[in-house]
Short mmCIF file of C-alpha atoms in Angstrom, two decimals:
data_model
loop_
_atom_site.label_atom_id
_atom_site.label_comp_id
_atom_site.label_asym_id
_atom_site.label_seq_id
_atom_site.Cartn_x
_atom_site.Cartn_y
_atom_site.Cartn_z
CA UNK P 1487 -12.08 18.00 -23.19
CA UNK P 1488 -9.10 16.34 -24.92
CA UNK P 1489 -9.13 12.54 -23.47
CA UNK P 1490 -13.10 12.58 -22.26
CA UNK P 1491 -15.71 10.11 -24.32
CA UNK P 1492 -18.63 8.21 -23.58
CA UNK P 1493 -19.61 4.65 -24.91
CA UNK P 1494 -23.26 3.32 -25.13
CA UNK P 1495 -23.78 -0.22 -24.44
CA UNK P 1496 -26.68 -1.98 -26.26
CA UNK P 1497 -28.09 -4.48 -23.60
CA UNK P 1498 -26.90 -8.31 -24.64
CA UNK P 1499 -23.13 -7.21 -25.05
CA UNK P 1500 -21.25 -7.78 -23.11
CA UNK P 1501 -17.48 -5.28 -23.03
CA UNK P 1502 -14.10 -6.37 -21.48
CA UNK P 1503 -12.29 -4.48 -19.00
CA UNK P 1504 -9.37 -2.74 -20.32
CA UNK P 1505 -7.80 -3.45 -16.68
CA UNK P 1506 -8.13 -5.95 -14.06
CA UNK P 1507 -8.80 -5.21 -10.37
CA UNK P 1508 -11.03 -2.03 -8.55
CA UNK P 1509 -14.92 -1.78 -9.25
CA UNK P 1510 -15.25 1.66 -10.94
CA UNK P 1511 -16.85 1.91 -13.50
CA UNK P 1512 -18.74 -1.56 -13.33
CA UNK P 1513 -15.44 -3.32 -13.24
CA UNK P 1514 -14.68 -2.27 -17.11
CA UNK P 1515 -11.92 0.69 -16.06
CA UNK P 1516 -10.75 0.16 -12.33
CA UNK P 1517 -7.67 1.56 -11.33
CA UNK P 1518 -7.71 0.96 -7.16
CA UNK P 1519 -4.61 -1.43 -7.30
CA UNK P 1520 -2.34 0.91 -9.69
CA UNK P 1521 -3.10 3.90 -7.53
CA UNK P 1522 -2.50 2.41 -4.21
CA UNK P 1523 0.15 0.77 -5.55
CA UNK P 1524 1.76 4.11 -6.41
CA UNK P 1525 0.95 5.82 -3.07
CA UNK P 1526 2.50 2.57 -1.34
CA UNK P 1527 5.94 3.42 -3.13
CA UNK P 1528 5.40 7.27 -2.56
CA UNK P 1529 4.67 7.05 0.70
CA UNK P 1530 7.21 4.22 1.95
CA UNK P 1531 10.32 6.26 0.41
CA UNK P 1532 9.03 9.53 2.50
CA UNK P 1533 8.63 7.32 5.72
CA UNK P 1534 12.03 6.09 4.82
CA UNK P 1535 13.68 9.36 4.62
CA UNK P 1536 12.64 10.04 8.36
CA UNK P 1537 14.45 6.94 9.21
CA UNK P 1538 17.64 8.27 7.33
CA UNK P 1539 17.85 11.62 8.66
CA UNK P 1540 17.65 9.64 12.16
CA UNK P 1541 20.92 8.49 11.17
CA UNK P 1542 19.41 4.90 10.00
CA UNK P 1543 19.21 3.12 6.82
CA UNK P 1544 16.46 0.60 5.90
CA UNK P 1545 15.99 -1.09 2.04
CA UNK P 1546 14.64 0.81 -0.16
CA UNK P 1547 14.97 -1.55 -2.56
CA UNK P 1548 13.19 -4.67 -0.24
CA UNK P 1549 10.46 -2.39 0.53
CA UNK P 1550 10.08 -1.61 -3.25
CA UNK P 1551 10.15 -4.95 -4.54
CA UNK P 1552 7.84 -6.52 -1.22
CA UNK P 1553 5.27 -4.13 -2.27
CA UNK P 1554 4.89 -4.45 -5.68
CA UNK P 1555 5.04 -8.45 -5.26
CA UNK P 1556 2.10 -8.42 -2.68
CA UNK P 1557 0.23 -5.93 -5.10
CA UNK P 1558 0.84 -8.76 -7.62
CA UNK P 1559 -0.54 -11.56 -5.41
CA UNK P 1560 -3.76 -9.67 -5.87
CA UNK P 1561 -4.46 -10.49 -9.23
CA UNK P 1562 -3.57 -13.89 -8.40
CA UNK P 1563 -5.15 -14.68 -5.55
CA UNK P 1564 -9.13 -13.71 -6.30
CA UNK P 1565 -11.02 -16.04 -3.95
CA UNK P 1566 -10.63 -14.69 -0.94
CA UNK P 1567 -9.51 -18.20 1.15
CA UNK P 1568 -6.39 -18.17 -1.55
CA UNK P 1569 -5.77 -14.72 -0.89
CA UNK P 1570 -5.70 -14.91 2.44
CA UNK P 1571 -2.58 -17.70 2.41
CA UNK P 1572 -0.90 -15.72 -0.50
CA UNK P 1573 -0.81 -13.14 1.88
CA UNK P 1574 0.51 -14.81 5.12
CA UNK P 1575 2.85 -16.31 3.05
CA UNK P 1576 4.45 -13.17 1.42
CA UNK P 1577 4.12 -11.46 5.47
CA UNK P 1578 6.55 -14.58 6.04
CA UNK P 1579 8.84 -13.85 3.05
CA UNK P 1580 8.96 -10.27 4.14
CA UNK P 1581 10.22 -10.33 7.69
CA UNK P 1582 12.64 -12.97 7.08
CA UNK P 1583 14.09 -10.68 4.43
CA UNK P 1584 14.09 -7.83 6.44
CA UNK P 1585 16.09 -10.12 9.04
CA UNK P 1586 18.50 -10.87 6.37
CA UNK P 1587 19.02 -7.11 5.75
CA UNK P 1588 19.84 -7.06 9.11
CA UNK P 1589 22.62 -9.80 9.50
CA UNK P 1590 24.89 -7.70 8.02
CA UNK P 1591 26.30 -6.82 11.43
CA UNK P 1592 28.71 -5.10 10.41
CA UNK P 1593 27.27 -2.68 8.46
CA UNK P 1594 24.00 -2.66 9.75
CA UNK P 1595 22.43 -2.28 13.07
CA UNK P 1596 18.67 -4.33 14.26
CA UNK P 1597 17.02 -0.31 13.78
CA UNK P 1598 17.89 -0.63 10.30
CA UNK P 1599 16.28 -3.95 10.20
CA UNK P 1600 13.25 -3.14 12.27
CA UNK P 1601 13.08 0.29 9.71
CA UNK P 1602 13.10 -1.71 6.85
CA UNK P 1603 10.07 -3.89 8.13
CA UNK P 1604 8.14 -0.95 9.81
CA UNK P 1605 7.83 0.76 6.38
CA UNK P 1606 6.91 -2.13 4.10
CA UNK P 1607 4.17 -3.30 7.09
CA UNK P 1608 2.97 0.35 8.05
CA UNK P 1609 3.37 2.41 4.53
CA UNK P 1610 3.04 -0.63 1.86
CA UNK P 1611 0.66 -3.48 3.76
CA UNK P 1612 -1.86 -0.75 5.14
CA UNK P 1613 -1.72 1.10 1.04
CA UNK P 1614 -2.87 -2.49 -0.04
CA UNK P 1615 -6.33 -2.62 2.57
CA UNK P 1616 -7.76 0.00 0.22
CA UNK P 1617 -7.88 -2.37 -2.41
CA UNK P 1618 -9.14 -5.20 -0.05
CA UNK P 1619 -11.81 -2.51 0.76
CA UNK P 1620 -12.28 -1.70 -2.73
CA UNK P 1621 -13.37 -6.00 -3.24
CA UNK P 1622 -15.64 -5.75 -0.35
CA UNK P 1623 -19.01 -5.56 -0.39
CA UNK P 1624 -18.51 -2.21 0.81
CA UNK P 1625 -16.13 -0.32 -1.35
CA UNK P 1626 -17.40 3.35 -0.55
CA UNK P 1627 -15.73 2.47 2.91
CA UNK P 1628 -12.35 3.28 1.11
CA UNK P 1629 -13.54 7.41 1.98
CA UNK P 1630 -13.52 6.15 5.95
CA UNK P 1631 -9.97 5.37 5.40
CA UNK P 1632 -8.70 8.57 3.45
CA UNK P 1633 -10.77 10.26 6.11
CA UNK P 1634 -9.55 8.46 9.16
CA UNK P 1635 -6.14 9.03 7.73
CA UNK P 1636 -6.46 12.79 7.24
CA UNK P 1637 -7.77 13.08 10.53
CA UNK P 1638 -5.37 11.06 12.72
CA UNK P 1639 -2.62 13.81 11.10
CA UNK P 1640 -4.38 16.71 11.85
CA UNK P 1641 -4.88 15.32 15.54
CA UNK P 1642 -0.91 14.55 15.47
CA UNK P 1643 -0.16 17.63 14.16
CA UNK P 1644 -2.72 19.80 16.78
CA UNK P 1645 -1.02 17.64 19.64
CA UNK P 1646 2.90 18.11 18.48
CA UNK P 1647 2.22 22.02 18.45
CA UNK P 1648 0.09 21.85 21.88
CA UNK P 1649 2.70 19.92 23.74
CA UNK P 1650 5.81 19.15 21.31
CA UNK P 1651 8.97 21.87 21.43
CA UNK P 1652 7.61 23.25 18.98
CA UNK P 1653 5.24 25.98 21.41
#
């Protein structure tokens, strides 16, 4: 098929990724961080518009950018002591600019601020564990997540029809 191919490697050469970051493909074509990335913006903008039809209005745009910068600390921060304070350190940055979203009193109200913080943290932090997972030792525990995930919404969506208003 168009865009398929297959490349022999003589042993003693040694090939460059084309990417940094995931371990497919014996590190020479990952693609963990650019796909979580993109379900971390996907999926904060839906959880978002549940917080708007509530009548509140969180960031979009802090959410957008505090995801993509913590996906960004992870090509900077490789050793995993490094990583580590990159990562309290951008938690810090986060909720202190969700708390300037919020001092807008005027405009805003501390839902829209908690909203704001409860997306990046829930939708964008928990996206970026699958490519902490993915740098494990144990990457194939990325399918406990996906499955863990798919499971806690069917059991959501069993228990909202059993005894939501929705009967």
């Amino acid at each position: 098929p168009k865009g398929s191919g297959a490349l022999y490697v003589r042993r003693g050469v040694r090939v460059l990724p084309r990417q940094l970051g995931g371990s497919q493909e014996k590190k020479l074509r990952p693609g963990t961080e650019a796909a979580a990335l993109i379900v971390g913006l996907m999926g904060v903008r839906e959880f978002y518009k549940g917080f708007e039809a509530a009548g509140f209005k969180p960031s979009h745009a802090i959410a957008y950018v505090s995801i993509a910068v913590l996906y960004c600390l992870s090509f900077i921060g490789e050793a995993q002591q490094q990583s580590l304070h990159l990562i309290t350190a951008w938690i810090a940055v986060v909720v202190c600019a969700s708390m300037v979203y919020g001092f807008r009193v005027n405009e805003r109200k501390l839902e829209d601020m908690t909203a704001t913080l409860m997306g990046i943290m829930y939708v964008g932090f928990l996206s970026y564990h699958i490519v902490l997972i993915d740098r494990s030792d144990s990457p194939l525990l990325i399918w406990l997540v996906f499955l863990s995930a798919f499971g806690t919404d069917i059991m959501a969506y069993f228990t909202g029809m059993a005894l939501g208003r929705h009967k």
